[in-house]
Amino acid sequence: MGFIAAGDGAQIYYKDWGIGEPVVLSHGWPLNSDSWEAQMLLLASNGYRCIAHDRRGHGRSTQTWDGNNMDTYADDLATLIETLDLREVTLVGFSTGGGEVARYIGRHGTGRVAKVALVAAVPPFMLRTPDNPGGVPVEVFDGLRAGSSADRSQLYRDLADGPFFGGNRPGANPSQGMRDAFWLRCLQAGHRNAYECIAAFSATDFRKDLDAFDVPTLVIHGDDDQVVPFEVGGKASAARINGATLEVYPGAPHGITDTHKEQLGNDLLQFLMRTA
């Protein structure tokens, strides 16, 4: 565990567990690398080197005023990979982290990348626009911004109790501990950073980034995801990425790193072990 310096001097926290082929995991908004703990424990215990960083403005990394956008997030990820001199790395991105991974490939290529996994990820393009009519209306993201400004702590409580883990669905009962951990991790993010990141994950168009994918890619998405709808996220990404494999989790919500952690960990492990 330690820090690397980004191009503008921002300190980016990262953890580095295990020995073996490298796997880099990028977290969702407005969480931090701790949200990957179940998958990192499993993969590192099975012969992989797992590295996860806190995106700038999140967790233990510097709460910068500037740079809260996908280009900078991707460049920070590149700095991490190059500083640790990682090669033949598998990139795994959850939600906003999937956008970070996609933009990394769009800006830096796949020279150091062996495989990619997108988990409930925001690509190819969340926002509804004239050329993306199936996207999510801007009013949804304006609501997140309004909630963040009015009472950020309660916003995160409401997300944890409702759509993130599917707790608003009949029969669903995410644990109090799971919801508390989400809230705690969210509040570690800087206020401005989390606010600006809403635009970064919702209004960044990743379609050209996905066109640059030329390595084996696994797309995993729940078909009851109320945060990144399956049709907008996983289904659309898998259709756009050449040769991608799509795994659909029936009835699963957005927060599958927690609600489906065993299934997700095993699917990632099988993907890593796959030779072609």
Coordinates of C-alpha atoms in Angstrom, one line a residue:
M1 CA 0.0 0.0 0.0
G2 CA 1.2 3.5 -0.8
F3 CA 0.9 6.5 -3.0
I4 CA 2.0 7.5 -6.4
A5 CA 2.2 11.1 -7.7
A6 CA -0.1 12.0 -10.6
G7 CA 1.0 14.4 -13.3
D8 CA -0.2 17.4 -11.4
G9 CA 1.2 16.2 -8.1
A10 CA -2.0 14.7 -6.7
Q11 CA -1.3 11.8 -4.4
I12 CA -3.1 8.6 -5.6
Y13 CA -3.5 6.0 -2.9
Y14 CA -3.3 2.3 -4.0
K15 CA -3.3 -1.1 -2.4
D16 CA -1.3 -4.0 -3.8
W17 CA -2.1 -7.5 -2.7
G18 CA -0.7 -10.9 -3.8
I19 CA 1.8 -12.2 -6.2
G20 CA 1.2 -13.2 -9.8
E21 CA -0.3 -11.8 -13.0
P22 CA -1.5 -8.3 -12.3
V23 CA -5.1 -7.3 -12.1
V24 CA -6.0 -3.6 -11.6
L25 CA -9.5 -2.8 -10.3
S26 CA -11.2 0.6 -10.7
H27 CA -14.1 1.4 -8.3
G28 CA -17.4 3.1 -8.8
W29 CA -18.8 6.5 -7.8
P30 CA -18.3 7.8 -5.1
L31 CA -16.7 4.8 -3.5
N32 CA -13.0 3.8 -3.1
S33 CA -10.8 0.8 -3.5
D34 CA -12.1 -0.8 -0.4
S35 CA -15.3 -1.6 -2.3
W36 CA -13.3 -4.3 -4.1
E37 CA -12.2 -6.1 -1.0
A38 CA -14.1 -9.3 -1.5
Q39 CA -12.9 -9.7 -5.1
M40 CA -9.3 -8.8 -4.2
L41 CA -9.2 -11.3 -1.3
L42 CA -10.4 -14.1 -3.6
L43 CA -8.1 -13.3 -6.6
A44 CA -5.0 -12.6 -4.5
S45 CA -5.6 -15.8 -2.6
N46 CA -5.6 -17.6 -6.0
G47 CA -2.3 -16.5 -7.4
Y48 CA -3.0 -13.0 -8.8
R49 CA -1.5 -9.6 -7.9
C50 CA -4.4 -7.3 -7.3
I51 CA -4.0 -3.5 -7.3
A52 CA -6.7 -1.1 -6.6
H53 CA -6.5 2.7 -6.3
D54 CA -8.7 5.4 -4.9
R55 CA -9.6 7.7 -7.8
R56 CA -8.5 11.3 -7.2
G57 CA -10.9 13.0 -4.9
H58 CA -12.1 9.7 -3.5
G59 CA -11.0 7.7 -0.4
R60 CA -7.5 8.4 0.7
S61 CA -6.3 10.2 -2.5
T62 CA -5.9 14.0 -2.8
Q63 CA -9.1 15.9 -3.0
T64 CA -8.1 18.0 -6.0
W65 CA -10.1 21.0 -7.1
D66 CA -9.4 20.2 -10.8
G67 CA -9.2 17.1 -12.8
N68 CA -12.5 15.6 -11.9
N69 CA -13.1 14.2 -15.4
M70 CA -12.6 10.9 -17.3
D71 CA -9.5 12.0 -19.2
T72 CA -7.7 12.8 -16.0
Y73 CA -8.9 9.7 -14.3
A74 CA -7.6 7.6 -17.2
D75 CA -4.3 9.4 -17.1
D76 CA -4.0 8.8 -13.4
L77 CA -4.6 5.1 -14.1
A78 CA -1.9 5.2 -16.7
T79 CA 0.5 6.7 -14.2
L80 CA -0.3 4.0 -11.7
I81 CA 0.3 1.2 -14.3
E82 CA 3.5 2.8 -15.6
T83 CA 4.9 3.6 -12.2
L84 CA 4.4 0.0 -11.1
D85 CA 5.6 -1.1 -14.5
L86 CA 2.7 -3.5 -14.9
R87 CA 2.5 -5.5 -18.1
E88 CA -0.1 -8.1 -19.4
V89 CA -2.5 -6.5 -16.9
T90 CA -6.2 -7.3 -16.7
L91 CA -8.2 -4.2 -16.1
V92 CA -11.5 -4.6 -14.1
G93 CA -13.8 -1.6 -13.9
F94 CA -17.0 -1.3 -11.9
S95 CA -19.6 1.3 -12.8
T96 CA -17.7 4.6 -13.1
G97 CA -14.5 2.6 -12.9
G98 CA -15.6 0.9 -16.2
G99 CA -15.6 4.3 -17.8
E100 CA -12.2 5.0 -16.4
V101 CA -10.9 1.7 -17.9
A102 CA -12.6 2.4 -21.3
R103 CA -11.1 5.9 -21.5
Y104 CA -7.7 4.5 -20.5
I105 CA -7.8 2.3 -23.5
G106 CA -9.0 5.1 -25.7
R107 CA -6.2 7.4 -24.6
H108 CA -3.3 4.9 -23.9
G109 CA -4.1 1.8 -25.9
T110 CA -3.8 -1.9 -24.9
G111 CA 0.0 -2.2 -25.1
R112 CA 0.1 -3.2 -21.4
V113 CA -3.3 -4.8 -21.3
A114 CA -4.1 -8.5 -21.6
K115 CA -7.8 -8.5 -20.8
V116 CA -10.7 -6.3 -19.7
A117 CA -13.7 -6.9 -17.5
L118 CA -16.5 -4.3 -17.3
V119 CA -18.8 -4.8 -14.3
A120 CA -22.1 -3.0 -14.2
A121 CA -20.2 -0.3 -16.0
V122 CA -21.3 3.1 -17.3
P123 CA -20.1 2.7 -21.0
P124 CA -20.9 3.2 -23.7
F125 CA -22.9 6.4 -22.9
M126 CA -25.4 6.9 -20.1
L127 CA -26.9 10.3 -21.0
R128 CA -29.9 10.6 -23.2
T129 CA -29.0 12.8 -26.2
P130 CA -30.3 13.1 -29.8
D131 CA -27.8 10.5 -31.0
N132 CA -28.3 8.4 -27.8
P133 CA -32.1 8.3 -27.5
G134 CA -32.1 5.2 -25.2
G135 CA -30.0 6.9 -22.6
V136 CA -31.0 8.1 -19.1
P137 CA -32.7 11.5 -18.9
V138 CA -30.5 14.4 -17.6
E139 CA -33.1 15.0 -14.9
V140 CA -31.9 11.8 -13.2
F141 CA -28.4 13.2 -12.9
D142 CA -29.6 16.6 -12.0
G143 CA -31.5 14.9 -9.1
L144 CA -28.2 13.4 -7.9
R145 CA -26.5 16.8 -8.1
A146 CA -29.4 18.4 -6.2
G147 CA -29.3 15.7 -3.5
S148 CA -25.5 16.0 -3.2
S149 CA -25.8 19.8 -2.6
A150 CA -28.8 19.5 -0.2
D151 CA -27.7 16.6 2.0
R152 CA -25.0 14.4 0.7
S153 CA -25.0 12.0 3.6
Q154 CA -28.7 11.4 3.2
L155 CA -28.3 10.9 -0.6
Y156 CA -25.9 8.1 0.0
R157 CA -28.2 6.6 2.7
D158 CA -31.1 6.7 0.2
L159 CA -29.0 5.1 -2.5
A160 CA -27.8 2.3 -0.2
D161 CA -31.3 1.6 1.1
G162 CA -32.9 1.7 -2.3
P163 CA -31.6 1.2 -5.9
F164 CA -27.9 0.5 -5.4
F165 CA -28.5 -2.8 -3.7
G166 CA -32.0 -3.3 -4.9
G167 CA -33.4 -2.9 -1.4
N168 CA -36.5 -1.3 -2.9
R169 CA -37.5 -4.6 -4.7
P170 CA -39.8 -7.1 -3.1
G171 CA -37.9 -9.7 -1.1
A172 CA -34.6 -7.9 -1.2
N173 CA -32.9 -7.4 2.1
P174 CA -29.3 -6.1 1.8
S175 CA -27.7 -6.2 5.2
Q176 CA -27.3 -3.1 7.4
G177 CA -23.6 -3.7 7.4
M178 CA -23.4 -3.6 3.6
R179 CA -25.4 -0.4 3.5
D180 CA -23.3 1.2 6.2
A181 CA -20.1 0.3 4.4
F182 CA -21.4 2.0 1.2
W183 CA -22.3 5.2 3.1
L184 CA -19.0 5.3 4.9
R185 CA -17.0 4.9 1.8
C186 CA -19.1 7.5 -0.1
L187 CA -18.5 10.1 2.6
Q188 CA -14.8 9.7 2.3
A189 CA -15.0 11.3 -1.2
G190 CA -14.5 15.1 -1.4
H191 CA -17.7 17.0 -1.9
R192 CA -16.7 18.8 -5.1
N193 CA -15.0 15.7 -6.4
A194 CA -18.1 13.5 -6.0
Y195 CA -20.3 16.3 -7.4
E196 CA -18.2 16.8 -10.5
C197 CA -17.9 13.0 -11.0
I198 CA -21.6 12.8 -11.6
A199 CA -21.0 14.6 -14.9
A200 CA -17.9 12.5 -15.6
F201 CA -19.7 9.2 -15.4
S202 CA -23.0 10.3 -17.0
A203 CA -22.0 12.7 -19.8
T204 CA -18.8 11.1 -21.1
D205 CA -19.3 9.3 -24.4
F206 CA -17.2 6.2 -24.4
R207 CA -18.4 4.8 -27.7
K208 CA -15.1 5.5 -29.6
D209 CA -13.1 4.1 -26.6
L210 CA -15.0 0.8 -26.8
D211 CA -14.2 0.6 -30.5
A212 CA -10.5 0.6 -29.5
F213 CA -10.8 -2.6 -27.4
D214 CA -8.7 -5.3 -29.1
V215 CA -8.2 -7.7 -26.1
P216 CA -10.6 -10.4 -24.6
T217 CA -13.3 -8.6 -22.8
L218 CA -15.9 -9.8 -20.3
V219 CA -19.0 -7.7 -19.7
I220 CA -21.0 -8.5 -16.5
H221 CA -24.3 -6.7 -15.7
G222 CA -27.4 -7.4 -13.6
D223 CA -30.6 -7.1 -15.6
D224 CA -32.4 -5.3 -12.7
D225 CA -29.7 -2.6 -12.4
Q226 CA -31.6 0.6 -11.5
V227 CA -28.4 2.8 -11.5
V228 CA -26.9 1.8 -14.8
P229 CA -29.7 0.1 -16.7
F230 CA -28.7 -3.1 -18.4
E231 CA -29.9 -1.9 -21.8
V232 CA -27.9 1.3 -21.5
G233 CA -24.8 -0.3 -20.0
G234 CA -23.8 -4.0 -20.3
K235 CA -26.0 -5.0 -23.2
A236 CA -24.9 -2.0 -25.3
S237 CA -21.3 -2.3 -24.4
A238 CA -21.2 -6.0 -25.2
A239 CA -22.8 -5.3 -28.6
R240 CA -20.2 -2.7 -29.4
I241 CA -17.0 -4.4 -28.3
N242 CA -15.7 -6.8 -30.9
G243 CA -15.8 -10.4 -29.5
A244 CA -17.0 -9.4 -26.0
T245 CA -18.5 -12.1 -23.7
L246 CA -21.7 -11.0 -21.9
E247 CA -22.7 -12.5 -18.6
V248 CA -26.1 -11.4 -17.3
Y249 CA -27.0 -11.8 -13.7
P250 CA -30.8 -12.3 -13.6
G251 CA -32.6 -10.0 -11.2
A252 CA -29.3 -8.5 -9.9
P253 CA -29.0 -4.9 -8.9
H254 CA -26.2 -2.4 -9.5
G255 CA -24.1 -3.3 -6.4
I256 CA -23.1 -6.8 -7.5
T257 CA -19.6 -6.4 -6.0
D258 CA -21.4 -6.9 -2.7
T259 CA -24.8 -8.6 -3.4
H260 CA -23.2 -11.2 -5.8
K261 CA -19.6 -11.1 -4.6
E262 CA -19.1 -14.9 -4.7
Q263 CA -20.5 -15.3 -8.2
L264 CA -18.7 -12.2 -9.4
G265 CA -15.4 -13.3 -7.9
N266 CA -15.7 -16.8 -9.4
D267 CA -16.6 -15.4 -12.8
L268 CA -13.6 -13.0 -12.7
L269 CA -11.3 -15.9 -11.6
Q270 CA -12.5 -18.1 -14.5
F271 CA -12.0 -15.2 -16.9
L272 CA -8.4 -14.7 -15.7
M273 CA -7.7 -18.4 -16.0
R274 CA -9.0 -18.6 -19.5
T275 CA -6.2 -18.9 -22.0
A276 CA -8.0 -17.6 -25.1

